[in-house]
Coordinates of N, CA and C in Angstrom, one line a residue:
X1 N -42.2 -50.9 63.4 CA -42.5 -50.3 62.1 C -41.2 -50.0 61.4
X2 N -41.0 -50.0 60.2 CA -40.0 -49.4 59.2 C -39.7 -48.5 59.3
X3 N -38.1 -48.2 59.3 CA -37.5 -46.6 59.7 C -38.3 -46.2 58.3
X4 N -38.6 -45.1 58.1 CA -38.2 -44.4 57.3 C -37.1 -43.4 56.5
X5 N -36.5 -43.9 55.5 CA -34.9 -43.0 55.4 C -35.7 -41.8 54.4
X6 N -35.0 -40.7 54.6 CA -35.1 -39.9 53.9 C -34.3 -39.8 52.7
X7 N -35.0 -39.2 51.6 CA -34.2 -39.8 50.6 C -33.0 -38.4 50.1
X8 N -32.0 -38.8 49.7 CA -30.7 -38.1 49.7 C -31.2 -36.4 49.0
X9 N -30.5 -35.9 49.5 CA -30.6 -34.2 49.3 C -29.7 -34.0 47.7
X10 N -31.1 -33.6 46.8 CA -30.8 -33.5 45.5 C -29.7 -32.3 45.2
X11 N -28.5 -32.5 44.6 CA -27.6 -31.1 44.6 C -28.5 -30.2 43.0
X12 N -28.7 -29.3 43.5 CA -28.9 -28.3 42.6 C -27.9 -27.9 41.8
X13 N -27.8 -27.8 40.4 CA -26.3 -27.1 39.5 C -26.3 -25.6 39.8
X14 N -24.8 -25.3 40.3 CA -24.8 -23.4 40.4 C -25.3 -22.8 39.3
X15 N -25.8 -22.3 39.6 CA -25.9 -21.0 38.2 C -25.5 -20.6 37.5
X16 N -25.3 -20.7 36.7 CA -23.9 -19.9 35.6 C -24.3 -18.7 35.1
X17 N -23.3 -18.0 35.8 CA -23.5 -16.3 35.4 C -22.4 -16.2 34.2
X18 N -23.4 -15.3 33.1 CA -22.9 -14.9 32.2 C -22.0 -14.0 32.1
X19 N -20.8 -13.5 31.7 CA -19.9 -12.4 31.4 C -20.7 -11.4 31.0
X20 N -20.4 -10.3 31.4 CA -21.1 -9.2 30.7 C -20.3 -8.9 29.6
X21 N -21.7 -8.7 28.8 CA -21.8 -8.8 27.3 C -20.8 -7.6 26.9
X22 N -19.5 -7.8 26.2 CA -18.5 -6.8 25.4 C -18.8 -6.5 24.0
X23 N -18.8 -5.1 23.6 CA -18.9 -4.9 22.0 C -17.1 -5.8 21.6
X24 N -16.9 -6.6 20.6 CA -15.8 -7.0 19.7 C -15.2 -5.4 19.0
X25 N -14.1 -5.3 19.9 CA -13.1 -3.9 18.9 C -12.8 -4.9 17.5
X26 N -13.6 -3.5 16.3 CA -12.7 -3.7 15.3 C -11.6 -4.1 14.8
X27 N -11.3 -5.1 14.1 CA -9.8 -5.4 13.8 C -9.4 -4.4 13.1
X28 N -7.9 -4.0 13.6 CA -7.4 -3.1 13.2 C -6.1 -3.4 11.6
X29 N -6.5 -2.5 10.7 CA -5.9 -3.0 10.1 C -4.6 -2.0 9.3
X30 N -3.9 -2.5 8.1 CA -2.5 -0.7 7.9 C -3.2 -0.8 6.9
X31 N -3.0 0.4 6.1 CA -3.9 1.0 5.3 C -2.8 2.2 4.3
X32 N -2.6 2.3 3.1 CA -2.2 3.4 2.4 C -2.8 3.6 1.1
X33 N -2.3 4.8 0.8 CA -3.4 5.9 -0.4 C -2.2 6.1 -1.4
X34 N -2.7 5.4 -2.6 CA -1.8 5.2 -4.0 C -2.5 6.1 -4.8
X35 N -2.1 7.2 -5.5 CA -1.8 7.2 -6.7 C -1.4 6.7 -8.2
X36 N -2.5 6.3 -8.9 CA -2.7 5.5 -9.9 C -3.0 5.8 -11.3
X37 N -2.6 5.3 -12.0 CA -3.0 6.1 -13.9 C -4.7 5.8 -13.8
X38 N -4.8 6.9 -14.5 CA -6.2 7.5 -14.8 C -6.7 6.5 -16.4
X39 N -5.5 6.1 -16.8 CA -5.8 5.1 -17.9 C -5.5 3.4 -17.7
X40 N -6.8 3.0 -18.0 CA -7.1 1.4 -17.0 C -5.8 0.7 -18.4
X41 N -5.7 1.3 -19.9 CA -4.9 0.7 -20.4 C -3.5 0.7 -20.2
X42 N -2.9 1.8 -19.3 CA -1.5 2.3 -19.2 C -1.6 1.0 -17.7
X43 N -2.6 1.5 -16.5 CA -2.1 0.7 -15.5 C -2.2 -0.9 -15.9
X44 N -3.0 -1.3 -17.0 CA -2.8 -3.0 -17.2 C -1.5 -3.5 -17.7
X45 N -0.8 -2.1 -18.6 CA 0.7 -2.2 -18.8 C 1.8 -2.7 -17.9
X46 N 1.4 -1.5 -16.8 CA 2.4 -1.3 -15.7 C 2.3 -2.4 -14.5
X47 N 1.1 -3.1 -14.6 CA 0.5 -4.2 -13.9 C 1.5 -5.6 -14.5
X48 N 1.1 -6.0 -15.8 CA 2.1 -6.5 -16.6 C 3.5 -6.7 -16.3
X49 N 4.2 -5.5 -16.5 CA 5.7 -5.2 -15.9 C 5.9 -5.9 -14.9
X50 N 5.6 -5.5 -13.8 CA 5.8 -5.8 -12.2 C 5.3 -7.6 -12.6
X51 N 4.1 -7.7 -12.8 CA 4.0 -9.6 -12.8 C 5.2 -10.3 -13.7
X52 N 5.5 -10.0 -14.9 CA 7.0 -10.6 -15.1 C 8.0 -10.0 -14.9
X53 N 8.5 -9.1 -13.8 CA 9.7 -8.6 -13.3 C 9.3 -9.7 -12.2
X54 N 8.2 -9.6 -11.4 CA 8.1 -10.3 -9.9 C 8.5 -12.0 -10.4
X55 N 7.8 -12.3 -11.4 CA 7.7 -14.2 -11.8 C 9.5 -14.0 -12.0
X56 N 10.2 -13.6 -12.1 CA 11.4 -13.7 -13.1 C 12.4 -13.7 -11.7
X57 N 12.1 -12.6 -11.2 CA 12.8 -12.5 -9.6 C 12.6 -12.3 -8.7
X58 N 11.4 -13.5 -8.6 CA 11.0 -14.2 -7.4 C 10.4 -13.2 -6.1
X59 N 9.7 -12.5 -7.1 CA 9.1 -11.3 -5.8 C 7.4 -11.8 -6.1
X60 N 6.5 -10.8 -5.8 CA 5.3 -11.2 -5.4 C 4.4 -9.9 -5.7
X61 N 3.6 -10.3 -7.3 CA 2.7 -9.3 -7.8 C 1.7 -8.5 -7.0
X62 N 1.9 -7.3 -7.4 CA 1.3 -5.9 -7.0 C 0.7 -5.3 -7.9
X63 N -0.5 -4.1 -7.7 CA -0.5 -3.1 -8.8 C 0.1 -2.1 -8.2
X64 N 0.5 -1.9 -10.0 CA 1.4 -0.6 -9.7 C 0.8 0.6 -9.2
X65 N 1.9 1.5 -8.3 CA 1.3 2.6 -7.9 C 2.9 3.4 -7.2
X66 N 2.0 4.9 -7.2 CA 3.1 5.9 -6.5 C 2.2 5.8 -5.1
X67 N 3.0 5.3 -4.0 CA 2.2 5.8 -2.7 C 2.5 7.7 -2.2
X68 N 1.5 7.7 -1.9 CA 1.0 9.1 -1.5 C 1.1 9.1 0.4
X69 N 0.8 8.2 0.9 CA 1.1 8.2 2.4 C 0.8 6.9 2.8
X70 N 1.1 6.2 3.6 CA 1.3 4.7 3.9 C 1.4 4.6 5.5
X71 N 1.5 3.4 6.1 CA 1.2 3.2 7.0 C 0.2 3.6 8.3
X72 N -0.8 3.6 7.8 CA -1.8 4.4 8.2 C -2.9 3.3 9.0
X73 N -3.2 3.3 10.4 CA -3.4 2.3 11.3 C -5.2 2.6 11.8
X74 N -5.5 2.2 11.1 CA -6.8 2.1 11.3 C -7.8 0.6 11.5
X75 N -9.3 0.8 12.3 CA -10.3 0.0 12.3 C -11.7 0.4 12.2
X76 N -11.7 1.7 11.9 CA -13.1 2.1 11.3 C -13.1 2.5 9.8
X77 N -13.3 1.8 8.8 CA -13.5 1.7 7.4 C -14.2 3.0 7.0
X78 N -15.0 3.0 7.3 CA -16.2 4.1 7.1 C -15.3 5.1 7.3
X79 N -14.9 5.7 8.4 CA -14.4 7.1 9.0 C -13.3 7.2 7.8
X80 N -12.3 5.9 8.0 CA -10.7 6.3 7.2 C -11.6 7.1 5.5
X81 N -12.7 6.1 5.3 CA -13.2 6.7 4.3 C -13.8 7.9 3.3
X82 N -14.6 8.6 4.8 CA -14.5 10.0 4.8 C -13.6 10.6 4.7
X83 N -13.0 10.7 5.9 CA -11.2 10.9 5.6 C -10.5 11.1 3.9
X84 N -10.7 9.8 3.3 CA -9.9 10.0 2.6 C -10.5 11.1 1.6
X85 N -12.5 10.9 1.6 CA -13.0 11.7 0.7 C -13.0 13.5 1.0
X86 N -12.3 13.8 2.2 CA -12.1 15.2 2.6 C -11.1 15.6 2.0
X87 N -10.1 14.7 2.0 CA -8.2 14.8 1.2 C -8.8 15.1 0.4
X88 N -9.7 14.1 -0.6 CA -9.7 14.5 -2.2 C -10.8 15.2 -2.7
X89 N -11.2 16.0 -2.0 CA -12.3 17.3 -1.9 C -11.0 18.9 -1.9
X90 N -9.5 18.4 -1.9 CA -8.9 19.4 -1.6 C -7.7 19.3 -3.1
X91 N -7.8 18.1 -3.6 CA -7.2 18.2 -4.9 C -7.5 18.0 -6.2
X92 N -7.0 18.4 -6.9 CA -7.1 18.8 -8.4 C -6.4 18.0 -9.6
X93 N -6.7 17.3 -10.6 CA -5.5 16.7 -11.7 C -4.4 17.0 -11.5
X94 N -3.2 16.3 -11.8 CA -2.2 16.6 -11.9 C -1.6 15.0 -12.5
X95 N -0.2 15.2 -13.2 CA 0.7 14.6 -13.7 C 1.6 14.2 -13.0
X96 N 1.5 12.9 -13.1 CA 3.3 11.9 -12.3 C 3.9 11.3 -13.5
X97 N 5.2 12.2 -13.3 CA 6.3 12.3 -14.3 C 7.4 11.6 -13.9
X98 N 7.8 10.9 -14.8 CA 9.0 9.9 -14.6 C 9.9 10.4 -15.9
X99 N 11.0 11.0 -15.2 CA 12.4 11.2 -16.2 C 13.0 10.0 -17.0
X100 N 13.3 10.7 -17.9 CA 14.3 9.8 -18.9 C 15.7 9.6 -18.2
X101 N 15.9 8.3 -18.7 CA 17.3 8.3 -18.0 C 17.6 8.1 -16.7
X102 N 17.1 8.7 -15.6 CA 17.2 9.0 -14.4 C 16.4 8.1 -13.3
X103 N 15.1 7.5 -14.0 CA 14.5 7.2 -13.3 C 14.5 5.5 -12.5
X104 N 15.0 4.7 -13.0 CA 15.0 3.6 -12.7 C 16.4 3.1 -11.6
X105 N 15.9 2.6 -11.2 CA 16.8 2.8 -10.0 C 16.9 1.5 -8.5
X106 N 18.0 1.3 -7.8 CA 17.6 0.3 -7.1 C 18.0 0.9 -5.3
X107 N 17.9 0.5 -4.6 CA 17.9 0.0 -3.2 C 17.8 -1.1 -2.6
X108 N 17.9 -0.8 -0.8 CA 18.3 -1.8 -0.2 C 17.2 -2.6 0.6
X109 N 15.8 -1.8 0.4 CA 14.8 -2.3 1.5 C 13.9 -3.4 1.0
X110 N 13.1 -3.8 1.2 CA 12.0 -4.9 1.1 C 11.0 -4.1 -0.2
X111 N 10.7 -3.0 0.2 CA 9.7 -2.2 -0.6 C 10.3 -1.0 -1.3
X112 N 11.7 -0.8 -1.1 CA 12.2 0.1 -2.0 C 13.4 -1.0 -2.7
X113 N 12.8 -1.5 -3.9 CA 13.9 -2.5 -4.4 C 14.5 -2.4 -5.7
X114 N 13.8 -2.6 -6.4 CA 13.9 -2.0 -8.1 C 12.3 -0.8 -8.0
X115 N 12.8 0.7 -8.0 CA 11.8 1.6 -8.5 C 12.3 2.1 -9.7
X116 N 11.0 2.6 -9.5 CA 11.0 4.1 -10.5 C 10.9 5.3 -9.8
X117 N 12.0 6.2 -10.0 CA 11.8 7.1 -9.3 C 10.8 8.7 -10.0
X118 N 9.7 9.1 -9.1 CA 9.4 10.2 -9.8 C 9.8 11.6 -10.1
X119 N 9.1 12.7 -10.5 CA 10.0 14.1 -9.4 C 9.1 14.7 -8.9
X120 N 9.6 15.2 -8.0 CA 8.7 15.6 -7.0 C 8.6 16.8 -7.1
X121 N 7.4 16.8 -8.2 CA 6.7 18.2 -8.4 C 6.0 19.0 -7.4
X122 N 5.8 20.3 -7.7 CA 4.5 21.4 -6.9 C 3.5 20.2 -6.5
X123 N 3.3 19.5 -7.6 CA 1.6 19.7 -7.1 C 1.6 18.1 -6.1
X124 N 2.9 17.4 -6.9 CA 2.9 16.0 -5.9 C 3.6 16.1 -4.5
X125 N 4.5 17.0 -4.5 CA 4.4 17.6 -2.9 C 3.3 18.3 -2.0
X126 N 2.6 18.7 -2.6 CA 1.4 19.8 -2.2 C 0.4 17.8 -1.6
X127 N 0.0 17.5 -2.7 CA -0.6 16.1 -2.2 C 0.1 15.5 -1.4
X128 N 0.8 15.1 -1.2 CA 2.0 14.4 0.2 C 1.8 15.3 1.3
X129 N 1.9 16.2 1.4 CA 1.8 17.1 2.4 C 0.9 17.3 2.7
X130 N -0.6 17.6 2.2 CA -1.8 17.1 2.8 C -2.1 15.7 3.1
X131 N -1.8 14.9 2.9 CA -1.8 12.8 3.1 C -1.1 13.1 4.5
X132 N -0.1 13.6 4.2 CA 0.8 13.8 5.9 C 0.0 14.1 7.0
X133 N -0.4 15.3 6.7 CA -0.9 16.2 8.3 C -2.6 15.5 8.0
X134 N -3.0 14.9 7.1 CA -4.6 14.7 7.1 C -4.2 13.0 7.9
X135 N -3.5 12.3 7.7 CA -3.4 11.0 8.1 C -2.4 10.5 9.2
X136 N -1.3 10.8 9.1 CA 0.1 10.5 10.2 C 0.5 12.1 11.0
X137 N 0.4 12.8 10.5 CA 1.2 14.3 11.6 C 0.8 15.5 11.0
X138 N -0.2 15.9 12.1 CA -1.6 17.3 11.6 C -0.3 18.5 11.7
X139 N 1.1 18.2 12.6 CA 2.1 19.4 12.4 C 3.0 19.7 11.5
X140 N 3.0 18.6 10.0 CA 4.1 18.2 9.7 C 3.8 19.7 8.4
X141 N 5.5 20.3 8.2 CA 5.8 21.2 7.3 C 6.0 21.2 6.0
X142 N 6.2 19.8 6.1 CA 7.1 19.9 4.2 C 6.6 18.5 4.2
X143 N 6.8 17.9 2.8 CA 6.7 16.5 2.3 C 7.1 15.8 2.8
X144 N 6.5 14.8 2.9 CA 7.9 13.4 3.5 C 7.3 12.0 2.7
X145 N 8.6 12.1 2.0 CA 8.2 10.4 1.2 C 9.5 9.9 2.2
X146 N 9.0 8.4 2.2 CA 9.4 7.0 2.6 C 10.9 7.2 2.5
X147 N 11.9 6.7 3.0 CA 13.4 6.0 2.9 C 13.3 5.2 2.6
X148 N 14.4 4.6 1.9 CA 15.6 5.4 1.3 C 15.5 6.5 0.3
X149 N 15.1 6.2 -0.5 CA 14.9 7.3 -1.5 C 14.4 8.6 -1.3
X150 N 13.4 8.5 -0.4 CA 12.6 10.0 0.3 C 12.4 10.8 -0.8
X151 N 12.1 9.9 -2.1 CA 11.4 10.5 -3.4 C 10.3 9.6 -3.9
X152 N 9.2 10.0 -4.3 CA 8.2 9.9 -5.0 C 8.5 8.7 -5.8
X153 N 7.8 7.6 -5.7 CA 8.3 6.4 -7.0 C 7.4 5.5 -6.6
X154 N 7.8 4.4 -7.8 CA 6.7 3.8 -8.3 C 7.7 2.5 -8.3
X155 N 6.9 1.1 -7.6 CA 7.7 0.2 -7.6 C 7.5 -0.9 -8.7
X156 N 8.4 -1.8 -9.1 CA 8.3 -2.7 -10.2 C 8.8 -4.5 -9.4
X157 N 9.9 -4.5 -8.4 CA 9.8 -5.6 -7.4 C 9.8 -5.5 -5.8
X158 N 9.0 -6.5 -5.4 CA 9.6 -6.5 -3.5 C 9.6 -7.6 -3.3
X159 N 10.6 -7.5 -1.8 CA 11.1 -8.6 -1.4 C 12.4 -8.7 -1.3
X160 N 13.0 -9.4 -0.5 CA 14.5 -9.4 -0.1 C 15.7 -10.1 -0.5
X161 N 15.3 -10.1 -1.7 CA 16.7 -10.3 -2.5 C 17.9 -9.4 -2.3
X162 N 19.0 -10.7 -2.7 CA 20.4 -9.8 -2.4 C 20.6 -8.2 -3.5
X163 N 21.6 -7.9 -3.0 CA 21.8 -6.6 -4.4 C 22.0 -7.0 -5.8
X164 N 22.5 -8.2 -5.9 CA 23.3 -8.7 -7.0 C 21.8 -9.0 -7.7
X165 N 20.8 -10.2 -7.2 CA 19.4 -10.2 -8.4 C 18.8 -9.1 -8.3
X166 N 19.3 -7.8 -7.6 CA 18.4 -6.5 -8.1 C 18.7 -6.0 -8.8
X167 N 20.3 -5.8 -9.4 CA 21.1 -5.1 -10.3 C 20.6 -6.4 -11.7
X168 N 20.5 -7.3 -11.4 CA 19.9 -8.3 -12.8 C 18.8 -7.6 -13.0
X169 N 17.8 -7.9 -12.2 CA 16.4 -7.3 -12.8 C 16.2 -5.8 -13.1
X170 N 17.4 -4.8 -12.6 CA 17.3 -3.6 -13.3 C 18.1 -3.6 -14.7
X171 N 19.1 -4.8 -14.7 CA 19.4 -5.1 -16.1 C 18.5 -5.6 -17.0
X172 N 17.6 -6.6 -16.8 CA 16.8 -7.1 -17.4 C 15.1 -6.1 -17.5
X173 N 14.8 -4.5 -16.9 CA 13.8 -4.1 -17.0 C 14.0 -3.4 -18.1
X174 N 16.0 -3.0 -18.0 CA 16.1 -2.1 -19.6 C 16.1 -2.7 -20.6
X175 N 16.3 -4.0 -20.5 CA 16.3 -4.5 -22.0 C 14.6 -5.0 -22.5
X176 N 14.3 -5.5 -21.5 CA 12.7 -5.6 -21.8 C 11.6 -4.8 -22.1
X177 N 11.6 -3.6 -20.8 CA 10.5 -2.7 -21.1 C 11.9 -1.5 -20.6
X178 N 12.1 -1.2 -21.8 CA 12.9 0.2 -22.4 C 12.0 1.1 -21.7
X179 N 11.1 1.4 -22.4 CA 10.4 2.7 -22.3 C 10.1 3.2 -20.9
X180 N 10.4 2.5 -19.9 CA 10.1 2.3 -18.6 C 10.9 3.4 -18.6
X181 N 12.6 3.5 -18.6 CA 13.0 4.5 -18.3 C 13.7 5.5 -19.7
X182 N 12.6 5.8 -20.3 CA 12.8 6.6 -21.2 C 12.0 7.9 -21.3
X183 N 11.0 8.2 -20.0 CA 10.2 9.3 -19.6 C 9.3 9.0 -20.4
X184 N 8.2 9.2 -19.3 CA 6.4 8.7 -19.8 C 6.0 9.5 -17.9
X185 N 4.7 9.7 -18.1 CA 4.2 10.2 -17.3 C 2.4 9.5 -17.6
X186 N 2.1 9.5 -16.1 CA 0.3 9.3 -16.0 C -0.4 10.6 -15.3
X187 N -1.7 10.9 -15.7 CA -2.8 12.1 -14.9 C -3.0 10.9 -13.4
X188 N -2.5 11.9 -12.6 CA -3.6 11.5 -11.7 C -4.6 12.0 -10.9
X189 N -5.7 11.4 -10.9 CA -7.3 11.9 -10.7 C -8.0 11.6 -9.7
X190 N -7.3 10.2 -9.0 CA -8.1 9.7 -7.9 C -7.0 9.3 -6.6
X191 N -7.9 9.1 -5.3 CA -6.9 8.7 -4.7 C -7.6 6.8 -4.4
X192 N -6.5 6.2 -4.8 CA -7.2 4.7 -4.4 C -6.5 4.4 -2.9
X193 N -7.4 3.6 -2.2 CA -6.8 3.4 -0.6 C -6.9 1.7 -0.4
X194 N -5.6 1.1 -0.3 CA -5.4 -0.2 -0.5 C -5.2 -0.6 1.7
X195 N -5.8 -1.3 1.2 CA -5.5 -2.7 2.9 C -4.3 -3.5 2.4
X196 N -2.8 -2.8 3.3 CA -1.4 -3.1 3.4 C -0.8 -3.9 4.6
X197 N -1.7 -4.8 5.3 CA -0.8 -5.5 5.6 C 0.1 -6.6 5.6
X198 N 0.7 -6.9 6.7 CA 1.9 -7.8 6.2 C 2.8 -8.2 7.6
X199 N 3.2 -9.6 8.0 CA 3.9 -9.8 9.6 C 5.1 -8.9 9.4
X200 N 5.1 -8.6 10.7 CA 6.3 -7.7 11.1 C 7.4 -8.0 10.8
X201 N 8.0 -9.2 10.6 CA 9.3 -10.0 10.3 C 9.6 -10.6 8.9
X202 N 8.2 -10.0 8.1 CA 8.3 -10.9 6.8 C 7.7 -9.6 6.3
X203 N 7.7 -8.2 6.3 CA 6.2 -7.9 5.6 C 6.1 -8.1 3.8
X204 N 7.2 -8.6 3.4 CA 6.6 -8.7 1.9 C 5.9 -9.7 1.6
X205 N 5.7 -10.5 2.6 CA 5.1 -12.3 2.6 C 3.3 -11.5 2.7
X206 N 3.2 -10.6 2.8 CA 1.5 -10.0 3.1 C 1.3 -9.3 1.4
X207 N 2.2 -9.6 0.8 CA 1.5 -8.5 -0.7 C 0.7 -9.3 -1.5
X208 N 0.5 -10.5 -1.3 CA -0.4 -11.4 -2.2 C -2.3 -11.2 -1.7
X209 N -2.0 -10.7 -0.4 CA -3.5 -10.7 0.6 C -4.0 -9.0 0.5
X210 N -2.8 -7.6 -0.2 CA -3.4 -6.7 -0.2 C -4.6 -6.2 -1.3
X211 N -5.2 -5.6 -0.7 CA -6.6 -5.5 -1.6 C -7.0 -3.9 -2.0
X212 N -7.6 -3.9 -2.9 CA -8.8 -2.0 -2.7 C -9.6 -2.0 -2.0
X213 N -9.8 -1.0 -1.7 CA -10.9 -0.7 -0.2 C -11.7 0.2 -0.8
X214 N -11.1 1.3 -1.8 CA -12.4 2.6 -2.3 C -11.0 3.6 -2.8
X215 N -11.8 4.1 -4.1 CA -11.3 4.5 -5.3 C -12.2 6.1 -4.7
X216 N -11.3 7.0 -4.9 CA -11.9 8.4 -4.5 C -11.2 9.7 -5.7
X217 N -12.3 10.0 -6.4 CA -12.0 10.8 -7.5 C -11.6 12.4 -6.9
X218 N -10.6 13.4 -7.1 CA -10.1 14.5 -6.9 C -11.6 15.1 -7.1
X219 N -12.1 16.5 -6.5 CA -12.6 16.7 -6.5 C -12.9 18.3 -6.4
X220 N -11.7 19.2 -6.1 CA -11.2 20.3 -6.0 C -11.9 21.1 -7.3
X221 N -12.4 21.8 -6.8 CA -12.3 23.3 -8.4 C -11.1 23.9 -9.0

């Protein structure tokens, strides 16, 4: 009779065990809180300015603004949000004043290039110093704006040009827009909070991607 062969031993596929299931951490993103004119016609002005200062010398349009506190590292939108609406549950109108004469001014950094410088009033110290200890350091005592300047201002170019096209375009911002440094002042009423990033090695190459996140009206008695 015929052997009988048995027929070959079917391999079964292993099992594939799934990875246990991870929640995705929010991308974390920088974050700062501008101070901005309360008049959409004054900031389309000053919006203006900065787009032909920036086309002319080769910087990269922004809206204008006085930062209030900056680099601020967050990935929950919502919370920074609260956040920001507690800050401005604790302040009141106030005016950013820019001197005659005095104000226009240059430096050496990426983001301190051609400003405007403000003065650092009562009440815009009083705001800085809550931005501080509500956002970057709950111990901090006194004001602290940004270096070099470590004053209050309002920028018109960034980017890393030499000194020599910075001193042109502060030549070219008096002859164009005069009144820039001839003392004018804006109310400000709200706090806007802009998404500021930018690569570590380039960060003025990130100003074309920053955006608004939420517009938060003062709200103080």
């Amino acid at each position: 009779a015929a052997v009988m062969k048995r027929p070959a031993a079917v391999k079964r596929p292993a099992i594939c065990k799934r990875p246990a299931s991870r929640m995705l951490e929010p991308e974390s993103h920088t974050y700062s809180i501008w101070l901005m004119p309360e008049s959409a016609e004054l900031q389309a002005t000053l919006d203006d300015a900065i787009r032909r200062t920036s086309e002319k010398f080769h910087g990269h349009s922004f809206d204008f603004h006085v930062t209030l506190v900056g680099g601020i590292q967050r990935s929950n939108v919502p919370a920074l949000i609260a956040e920001l609406e507690s800050l401005a549950s604790t302040l009141k109108p106030f005016e950013v004043v820019f001197p005659a004469k005095n104000s226009l001014a240059v430096f050496e950094t990426w983001n301190q290039n051609l400003i405007l410088l403000a003065d650092a009033t009562e009440p815009l110290n009083s705001a800085n110093l809550a931005a501080t200890r509500a956002f970057k350091d709950p111990a901090a005592l006194e004001p602290a704006f940004a270096a070099p300047s470590r004053c209050p201002h309002g920028s018109l170019l960034y980017g890393p040009q030499d000194l020599t096209l910075r001193k042109e375009a502060e030549a070219w911002v008096r002859q164009e827009a005069r009144w820039l440094d001839e003392g004018w002042k804006f109310q400000a009423t709200h706090l806007a909070l802009y998404q500021t990033d930018g690569p570590a090695d380039a960060y003025w190459e990130g100003v074309p991607s920053w955006k608004k996140v939420a517009v938060v009206p003062f709200t103080a008695n």
